PDB file of C-alpha atoms and ligand atoms in Angstrom:
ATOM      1  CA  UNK A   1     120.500 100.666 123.337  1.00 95.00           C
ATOM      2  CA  UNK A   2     117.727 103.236 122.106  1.00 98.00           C
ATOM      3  CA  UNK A   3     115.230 102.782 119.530  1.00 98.00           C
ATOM      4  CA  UNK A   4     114.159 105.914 117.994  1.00 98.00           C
ATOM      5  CA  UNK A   5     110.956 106.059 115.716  1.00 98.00           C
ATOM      6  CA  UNK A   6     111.113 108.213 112.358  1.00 98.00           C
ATOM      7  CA  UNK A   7     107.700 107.294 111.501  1.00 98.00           C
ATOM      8  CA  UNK A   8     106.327 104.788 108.805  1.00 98.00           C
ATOM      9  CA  UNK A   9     109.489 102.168 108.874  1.00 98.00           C
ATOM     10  CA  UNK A  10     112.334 104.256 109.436  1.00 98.00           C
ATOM     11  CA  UNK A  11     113.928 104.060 112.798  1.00 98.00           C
ATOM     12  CA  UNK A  12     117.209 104.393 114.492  1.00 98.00           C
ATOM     13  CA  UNK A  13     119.311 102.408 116.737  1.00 98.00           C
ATOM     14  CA  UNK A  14     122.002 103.994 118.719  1.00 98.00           C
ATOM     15  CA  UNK A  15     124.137 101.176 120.665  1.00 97.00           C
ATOM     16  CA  UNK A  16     126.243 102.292 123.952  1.00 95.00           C
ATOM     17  CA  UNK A  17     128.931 103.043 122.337  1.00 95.00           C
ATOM     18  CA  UNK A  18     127.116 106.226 120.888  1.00 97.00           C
ATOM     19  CA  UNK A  19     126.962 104.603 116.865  1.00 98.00           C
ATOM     20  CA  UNK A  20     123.512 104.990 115.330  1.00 98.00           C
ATOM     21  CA  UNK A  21     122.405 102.486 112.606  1.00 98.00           C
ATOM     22  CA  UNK A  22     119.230 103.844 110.437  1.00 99.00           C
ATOM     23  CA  UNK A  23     117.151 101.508 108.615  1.00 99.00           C
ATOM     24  CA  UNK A  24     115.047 102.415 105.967  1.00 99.00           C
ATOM     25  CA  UNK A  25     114.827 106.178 105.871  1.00 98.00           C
ATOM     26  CA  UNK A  26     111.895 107.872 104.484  1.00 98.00           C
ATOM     27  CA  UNK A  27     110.795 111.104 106.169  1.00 98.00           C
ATOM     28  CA  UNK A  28     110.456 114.185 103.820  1.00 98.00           C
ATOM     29  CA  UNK A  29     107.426 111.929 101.709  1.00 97.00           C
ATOM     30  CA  UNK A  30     105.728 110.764 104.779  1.00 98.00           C
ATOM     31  CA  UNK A  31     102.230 113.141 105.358  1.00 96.00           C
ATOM     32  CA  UNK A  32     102.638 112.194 109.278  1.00 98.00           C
ATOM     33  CA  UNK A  33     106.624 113.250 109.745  1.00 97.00           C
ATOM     34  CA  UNK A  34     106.478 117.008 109.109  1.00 97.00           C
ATOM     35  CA  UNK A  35     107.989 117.248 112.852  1.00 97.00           C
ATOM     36  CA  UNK A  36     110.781 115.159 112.206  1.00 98.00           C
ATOM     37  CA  UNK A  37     113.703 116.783 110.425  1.00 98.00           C
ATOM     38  CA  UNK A  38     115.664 114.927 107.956  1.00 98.00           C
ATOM     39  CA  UNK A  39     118.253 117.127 108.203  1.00 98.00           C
ATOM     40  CA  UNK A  40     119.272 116.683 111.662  1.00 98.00           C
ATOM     41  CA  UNK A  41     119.454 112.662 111.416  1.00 98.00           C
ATOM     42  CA  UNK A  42     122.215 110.705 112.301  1.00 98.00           C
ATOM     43  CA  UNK A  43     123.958 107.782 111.076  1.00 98.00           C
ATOM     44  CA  UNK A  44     127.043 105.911 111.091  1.00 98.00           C
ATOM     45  CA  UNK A  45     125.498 102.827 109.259  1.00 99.00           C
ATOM     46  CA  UNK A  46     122.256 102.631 107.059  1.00 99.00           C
ATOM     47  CA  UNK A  47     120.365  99.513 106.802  1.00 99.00           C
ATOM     48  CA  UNK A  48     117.750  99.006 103.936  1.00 99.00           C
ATOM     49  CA  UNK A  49     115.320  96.361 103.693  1.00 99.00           C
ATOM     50  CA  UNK A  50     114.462  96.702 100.170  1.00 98.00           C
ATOM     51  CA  UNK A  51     113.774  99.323  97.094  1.00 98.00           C
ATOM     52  CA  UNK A  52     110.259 100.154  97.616  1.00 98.00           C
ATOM     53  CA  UNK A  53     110.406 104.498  98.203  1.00 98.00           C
ATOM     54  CA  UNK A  54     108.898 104.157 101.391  1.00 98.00           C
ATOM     55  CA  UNK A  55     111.604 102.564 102.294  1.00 98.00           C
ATOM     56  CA  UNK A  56     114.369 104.434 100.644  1.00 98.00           C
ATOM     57  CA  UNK A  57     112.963 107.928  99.739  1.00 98.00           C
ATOM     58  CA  UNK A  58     115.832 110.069 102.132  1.00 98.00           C
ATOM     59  CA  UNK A  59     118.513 107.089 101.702  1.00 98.00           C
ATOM     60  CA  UNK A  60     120.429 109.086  99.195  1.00 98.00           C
ATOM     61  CA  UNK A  61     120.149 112.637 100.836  1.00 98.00           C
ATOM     62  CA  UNK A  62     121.036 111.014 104.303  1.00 98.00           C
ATOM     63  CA  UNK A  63     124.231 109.347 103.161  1.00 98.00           C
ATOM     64  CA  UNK A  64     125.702 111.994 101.266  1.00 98.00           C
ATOM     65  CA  UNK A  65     125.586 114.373 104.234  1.00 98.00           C
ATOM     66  CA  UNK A  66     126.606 111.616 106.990  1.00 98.00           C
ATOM     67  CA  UNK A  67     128.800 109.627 105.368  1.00 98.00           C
ATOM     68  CA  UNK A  68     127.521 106.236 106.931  1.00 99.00           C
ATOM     69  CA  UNK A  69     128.442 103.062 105.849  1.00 99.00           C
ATOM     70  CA  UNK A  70     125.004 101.679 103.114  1.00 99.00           C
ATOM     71  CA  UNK A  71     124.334  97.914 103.987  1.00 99.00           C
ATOM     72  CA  UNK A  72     121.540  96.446 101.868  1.00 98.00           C
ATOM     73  CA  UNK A  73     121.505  93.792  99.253  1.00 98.00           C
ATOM     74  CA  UNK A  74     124.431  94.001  96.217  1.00 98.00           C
ATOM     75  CA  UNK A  75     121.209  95.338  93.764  1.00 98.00           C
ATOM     76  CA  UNK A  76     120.593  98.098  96.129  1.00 98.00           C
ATOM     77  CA  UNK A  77     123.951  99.276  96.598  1.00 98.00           C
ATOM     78  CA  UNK A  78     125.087  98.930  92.972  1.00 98.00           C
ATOM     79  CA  UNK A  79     122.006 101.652  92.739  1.00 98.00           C
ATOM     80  CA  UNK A  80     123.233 103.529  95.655  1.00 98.00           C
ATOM     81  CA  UNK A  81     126.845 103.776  93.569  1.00 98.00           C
ATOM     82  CA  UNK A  82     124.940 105.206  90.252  1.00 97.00           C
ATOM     83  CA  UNK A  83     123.340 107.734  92.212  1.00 97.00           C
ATOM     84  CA  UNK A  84     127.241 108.451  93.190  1.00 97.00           C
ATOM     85  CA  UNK A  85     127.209 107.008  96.627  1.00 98.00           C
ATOM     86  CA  UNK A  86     130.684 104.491  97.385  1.00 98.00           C
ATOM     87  CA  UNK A  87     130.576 103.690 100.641  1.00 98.00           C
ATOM     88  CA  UNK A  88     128.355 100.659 101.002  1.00 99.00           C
ATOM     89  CA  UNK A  89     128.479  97.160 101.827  1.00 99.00           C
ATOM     90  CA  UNK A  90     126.744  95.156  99.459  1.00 98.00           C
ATOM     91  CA  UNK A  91     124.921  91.801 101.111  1.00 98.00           C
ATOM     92  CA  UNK A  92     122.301  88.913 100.377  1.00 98.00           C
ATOM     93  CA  UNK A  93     120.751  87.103 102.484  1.00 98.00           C
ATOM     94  CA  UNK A  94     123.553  85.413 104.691  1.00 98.00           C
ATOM     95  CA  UNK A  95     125.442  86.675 107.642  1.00 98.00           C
ATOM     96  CA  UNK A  96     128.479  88.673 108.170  1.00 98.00           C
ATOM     97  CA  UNK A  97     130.477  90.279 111.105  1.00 98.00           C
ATOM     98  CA  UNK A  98     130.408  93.959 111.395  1.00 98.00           C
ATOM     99  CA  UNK A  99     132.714  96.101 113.784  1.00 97.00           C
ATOM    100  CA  UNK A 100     128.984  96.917 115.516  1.00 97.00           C
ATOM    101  CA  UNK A 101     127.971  93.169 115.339  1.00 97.00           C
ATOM    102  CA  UNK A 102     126.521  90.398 113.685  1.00 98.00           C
ATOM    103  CA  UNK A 103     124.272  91.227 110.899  1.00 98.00           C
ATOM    104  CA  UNK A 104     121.819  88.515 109.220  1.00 98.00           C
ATOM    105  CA  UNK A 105     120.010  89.473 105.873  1.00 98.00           C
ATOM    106  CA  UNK A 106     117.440  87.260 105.609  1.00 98.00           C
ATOM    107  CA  UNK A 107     114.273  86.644 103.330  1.00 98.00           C
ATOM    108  CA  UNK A 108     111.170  88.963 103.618  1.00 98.00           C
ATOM    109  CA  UNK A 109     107.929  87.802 101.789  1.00 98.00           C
ATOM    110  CA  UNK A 110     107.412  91.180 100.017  1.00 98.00           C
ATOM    111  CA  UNK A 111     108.484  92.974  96.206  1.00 98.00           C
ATOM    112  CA  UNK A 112     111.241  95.369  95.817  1.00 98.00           C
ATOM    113  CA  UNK A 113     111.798  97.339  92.769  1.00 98.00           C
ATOM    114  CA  UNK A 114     113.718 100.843  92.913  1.00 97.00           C
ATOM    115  CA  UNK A 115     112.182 104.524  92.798  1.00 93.00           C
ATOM    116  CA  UNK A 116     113.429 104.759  89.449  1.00 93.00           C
ATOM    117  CA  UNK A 117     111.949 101.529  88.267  1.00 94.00           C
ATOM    118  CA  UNK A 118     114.962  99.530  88.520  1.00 95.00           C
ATOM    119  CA  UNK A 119     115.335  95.933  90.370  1.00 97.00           C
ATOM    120  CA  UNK A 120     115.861  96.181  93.723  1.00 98.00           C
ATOM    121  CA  UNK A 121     116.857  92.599  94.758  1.00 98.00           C
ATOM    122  CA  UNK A 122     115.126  90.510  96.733  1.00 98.00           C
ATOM    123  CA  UNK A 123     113.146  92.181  99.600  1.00 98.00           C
ATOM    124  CA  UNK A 124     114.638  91.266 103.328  1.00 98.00           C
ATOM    125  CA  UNK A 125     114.880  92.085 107.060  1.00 98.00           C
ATOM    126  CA  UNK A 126     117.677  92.545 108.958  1.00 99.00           C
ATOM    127  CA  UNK A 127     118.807  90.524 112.539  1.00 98.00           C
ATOM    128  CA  UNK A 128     121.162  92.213 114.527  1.00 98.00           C
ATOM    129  CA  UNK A 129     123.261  90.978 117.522  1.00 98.00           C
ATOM    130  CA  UNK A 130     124.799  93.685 119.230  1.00 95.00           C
ATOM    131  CA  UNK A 131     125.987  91.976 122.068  1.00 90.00           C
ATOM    132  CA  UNK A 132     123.694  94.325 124.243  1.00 91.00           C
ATOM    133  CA  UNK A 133     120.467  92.884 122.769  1.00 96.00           C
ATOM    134  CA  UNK A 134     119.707  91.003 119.683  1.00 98.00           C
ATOM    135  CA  UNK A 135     116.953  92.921 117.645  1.00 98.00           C
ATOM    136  CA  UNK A 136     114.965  91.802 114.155  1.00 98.00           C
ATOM    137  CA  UNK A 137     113.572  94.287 112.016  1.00 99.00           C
ATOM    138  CA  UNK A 138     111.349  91.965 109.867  1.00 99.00           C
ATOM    139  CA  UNK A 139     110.957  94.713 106.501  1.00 98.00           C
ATOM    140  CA  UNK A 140     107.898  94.842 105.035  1.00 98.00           C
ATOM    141  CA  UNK A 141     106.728  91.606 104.679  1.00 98.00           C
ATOM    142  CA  UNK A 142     103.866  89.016 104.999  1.00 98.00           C
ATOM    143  CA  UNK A 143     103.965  86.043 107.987  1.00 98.00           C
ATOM    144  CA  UNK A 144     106.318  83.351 106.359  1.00 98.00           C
ATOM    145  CA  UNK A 145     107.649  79.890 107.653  1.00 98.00           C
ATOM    146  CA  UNK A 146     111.084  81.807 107.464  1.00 97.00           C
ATOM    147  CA  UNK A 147     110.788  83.497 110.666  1.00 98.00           C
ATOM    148  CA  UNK A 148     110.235  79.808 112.396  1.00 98.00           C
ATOM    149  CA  UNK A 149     113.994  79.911 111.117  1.00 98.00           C
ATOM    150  CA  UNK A 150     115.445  82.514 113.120  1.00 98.00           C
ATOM    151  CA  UNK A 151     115.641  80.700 117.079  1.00 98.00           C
ATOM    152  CA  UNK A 152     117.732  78.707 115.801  1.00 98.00           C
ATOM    153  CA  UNK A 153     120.592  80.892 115.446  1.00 97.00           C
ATOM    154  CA  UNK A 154     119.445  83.955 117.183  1.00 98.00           C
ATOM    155  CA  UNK A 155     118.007  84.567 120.458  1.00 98.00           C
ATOM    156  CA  UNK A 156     115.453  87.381 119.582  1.00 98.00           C
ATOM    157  CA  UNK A 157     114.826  90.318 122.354  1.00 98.00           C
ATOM    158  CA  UNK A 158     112.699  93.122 120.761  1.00 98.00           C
ATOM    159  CA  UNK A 159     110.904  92.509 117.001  1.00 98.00           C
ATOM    160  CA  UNK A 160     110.244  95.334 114.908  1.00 98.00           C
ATOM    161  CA  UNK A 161     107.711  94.288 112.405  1.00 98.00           C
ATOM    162  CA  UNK A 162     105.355  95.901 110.315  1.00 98.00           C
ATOM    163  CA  UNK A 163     101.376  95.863 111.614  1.00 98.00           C
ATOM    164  CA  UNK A 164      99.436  98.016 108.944  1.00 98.00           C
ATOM    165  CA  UNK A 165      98.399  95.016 107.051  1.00 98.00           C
ATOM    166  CA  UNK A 166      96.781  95.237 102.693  1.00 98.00           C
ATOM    167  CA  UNK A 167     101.117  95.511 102.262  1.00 98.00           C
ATOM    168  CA  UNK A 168     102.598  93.387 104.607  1.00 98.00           C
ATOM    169  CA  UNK A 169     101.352  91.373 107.700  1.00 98.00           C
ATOM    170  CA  UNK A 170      98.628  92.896 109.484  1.00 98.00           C
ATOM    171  CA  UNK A 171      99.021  92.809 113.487  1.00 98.00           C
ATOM    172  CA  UNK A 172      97.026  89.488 114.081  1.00 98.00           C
ATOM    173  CA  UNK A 173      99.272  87.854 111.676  1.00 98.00           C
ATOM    174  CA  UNK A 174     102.402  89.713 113.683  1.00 98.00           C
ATOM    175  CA  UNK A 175     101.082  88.007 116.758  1.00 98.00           C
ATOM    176  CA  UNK A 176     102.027  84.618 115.143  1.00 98.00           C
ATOM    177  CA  UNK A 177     105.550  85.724 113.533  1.00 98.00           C
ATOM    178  CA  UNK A 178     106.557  86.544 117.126  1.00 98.00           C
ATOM    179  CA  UNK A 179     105.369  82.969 117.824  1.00 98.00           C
ATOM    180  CA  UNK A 180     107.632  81.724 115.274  1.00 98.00           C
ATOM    181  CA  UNK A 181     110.876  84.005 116.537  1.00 98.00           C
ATOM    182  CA  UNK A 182     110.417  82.939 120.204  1.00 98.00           C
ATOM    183  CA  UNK A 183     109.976  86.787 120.718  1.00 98.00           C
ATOM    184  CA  UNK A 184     107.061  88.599 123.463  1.00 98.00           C
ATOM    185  CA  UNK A 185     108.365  92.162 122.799  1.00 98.00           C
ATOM    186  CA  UNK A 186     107.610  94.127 119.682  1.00 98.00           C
ATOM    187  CA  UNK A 187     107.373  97.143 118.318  1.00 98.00           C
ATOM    188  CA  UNK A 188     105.157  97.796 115.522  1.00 98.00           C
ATOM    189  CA  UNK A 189     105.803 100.101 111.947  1.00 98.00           C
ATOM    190  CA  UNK A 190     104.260 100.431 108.507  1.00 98.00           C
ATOM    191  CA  UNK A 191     100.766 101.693 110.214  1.00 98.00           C
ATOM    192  CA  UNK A 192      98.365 104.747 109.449  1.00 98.00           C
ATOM    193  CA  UNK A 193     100.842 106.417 107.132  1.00 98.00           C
ATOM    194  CA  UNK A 194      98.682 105.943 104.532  1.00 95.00           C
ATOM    195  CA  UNK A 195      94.665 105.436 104.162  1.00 96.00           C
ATOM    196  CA  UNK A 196      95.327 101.420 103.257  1.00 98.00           C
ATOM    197  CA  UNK A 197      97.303 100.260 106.273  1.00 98.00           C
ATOM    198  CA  UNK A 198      95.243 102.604 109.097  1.00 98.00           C
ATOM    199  CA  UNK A 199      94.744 100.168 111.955  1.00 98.00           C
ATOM    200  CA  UNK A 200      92.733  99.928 114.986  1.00 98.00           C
ATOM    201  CA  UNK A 201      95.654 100.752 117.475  1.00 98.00           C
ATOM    202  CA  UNK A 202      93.714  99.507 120.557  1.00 98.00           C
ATOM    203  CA  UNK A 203      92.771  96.484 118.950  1.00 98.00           C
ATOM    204  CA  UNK A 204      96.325  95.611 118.188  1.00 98.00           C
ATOM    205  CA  UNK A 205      97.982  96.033 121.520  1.00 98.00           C
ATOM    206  CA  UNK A 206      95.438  94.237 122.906  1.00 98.00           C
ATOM    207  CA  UNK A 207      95.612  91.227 120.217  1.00 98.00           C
ATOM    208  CA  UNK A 208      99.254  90.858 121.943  1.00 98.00           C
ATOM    209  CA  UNK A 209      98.358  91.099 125.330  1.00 98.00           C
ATOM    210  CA  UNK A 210      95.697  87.767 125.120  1.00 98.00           C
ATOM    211  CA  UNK A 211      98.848  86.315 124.085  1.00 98.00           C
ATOM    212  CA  UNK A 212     100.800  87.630 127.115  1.00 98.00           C
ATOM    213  CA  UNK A 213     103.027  89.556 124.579  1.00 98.00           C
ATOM    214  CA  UNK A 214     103.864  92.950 124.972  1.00 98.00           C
ATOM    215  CA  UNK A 215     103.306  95.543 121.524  1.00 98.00           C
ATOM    216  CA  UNK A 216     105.043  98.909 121.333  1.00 98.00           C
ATOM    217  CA  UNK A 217     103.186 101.472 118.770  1.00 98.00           C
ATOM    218  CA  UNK A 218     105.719 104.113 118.961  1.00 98.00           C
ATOM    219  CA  UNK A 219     104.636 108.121 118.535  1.00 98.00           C
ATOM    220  CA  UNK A 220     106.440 109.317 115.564  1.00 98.00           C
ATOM    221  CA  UNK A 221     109.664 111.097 117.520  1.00 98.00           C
ATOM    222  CA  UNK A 222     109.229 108.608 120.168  1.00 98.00           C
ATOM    223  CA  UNK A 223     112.781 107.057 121.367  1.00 98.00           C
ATOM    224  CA  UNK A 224     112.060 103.636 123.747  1.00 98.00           C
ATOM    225  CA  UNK A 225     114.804 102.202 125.556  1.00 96.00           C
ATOM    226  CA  UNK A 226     116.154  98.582 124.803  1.00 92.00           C
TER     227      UNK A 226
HETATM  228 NI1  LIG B 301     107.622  97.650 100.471  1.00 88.93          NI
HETATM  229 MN1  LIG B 302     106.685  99.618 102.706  1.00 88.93          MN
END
């Protein structure tokens, strides 16, 4: 399994059997990204956490020209059919077998309104069993009794949770949520894209390290192997 870093919060995972699921594309408005080419991306499936446009900015471009399969929460996709987009799988937070795995939806501390305005659901994050490893991409959101939650119906090997802080958690508070998910291994998004949420990178993998936790701040381009 390979985990592939976009920038900001938009990654990819491409399991053995060669499938890629995206989550939360946003490239062409990112200021850091200019090496990564939207264009070139692939996907079979494309995960969305919520609305916000750094979250969903290339969603629309990158489906229309891959074809994957849209799996976000029903407001999101009813969007992603007015801007003329079918093929998604509408969700809330709950579970549900897909031919890639299991997929939970579940609650994110966070907002999420559409680029256009519109409602975009409740925010969320997405946990993933794969039967190769069992990864949680948190969304944007702050540290929430939730995440205690999660062990006990998933076995958590890698966390991807946001670090930048003002927006979301900040990487002393992502210290704890991996606390709460039984979880030493994360990789950290949502930092130094933009002037609020530049962080003290040092700091931070050293923050998890006291705890004997391992955190991954992944190069922009960067793939890291599962
Ligand atoms: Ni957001
Ligand atoms: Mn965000």
């Amino acid at each position: 399994m390979e985990f592939k870093f976009y920038g900001h919060a938009c990654f990819s995972v491409t399991l053995a059997d060669g499938k890629v699921l995206l989550f939360d594309p946003f490239i062409t408005g990112n200021p850091l990204a200019g090496s990564v080419d939207a264009d070139a991306i692939r996907a079979d499936y494309i995960l969305v956490s919520h609305g916000h446009g750094d979250h969903t900015g290339d969603l629309m471009a990158i489906a229309k020209r891959t074809g994957a399969l849209v799996i976000s929460n029903a407001e999101i996709t009813d969007w992603v059919k007015e801007e003329g987009y079918e093929n998604v799988h509408p969700m809330n937070f709950g579970s549900r077998q897909f031919d890639f795995g299991m997929v939970h939806y579940v609650p994110a501390t966070h907002s999420s309104s559409l680029p256009d305005g519109s409602y975009g659901g409740n925010p969320g994050g997405f946990i993933v069993e794969t039967g190769e490893k069992t990864f949680y991409y948190t969304g944007d959101t702050s540290l929430t009794m939730e995440m205690q939650l999660v062990p006990y119906y998933a076995r958590v090997d890698v966390a991807i949770m946001p670090v930048g802080g003002n927006f979301t958690m900040d990487y002393k508070q992502a210290v704890i949520a991996s606390d709460f998910i039984k979880c030493n291994k994360v990789i950290g998004v949502h930092f130094d894209t933009f002037g609020y949420i530049v962080i003290d990178q040092k700091a931070a993998v050293q923050a998890f390290k006291e705890k004997n936790k391992e955190l991954i701040l992944p190069e922009i381009g960067q793939s890291i192997l599962l």
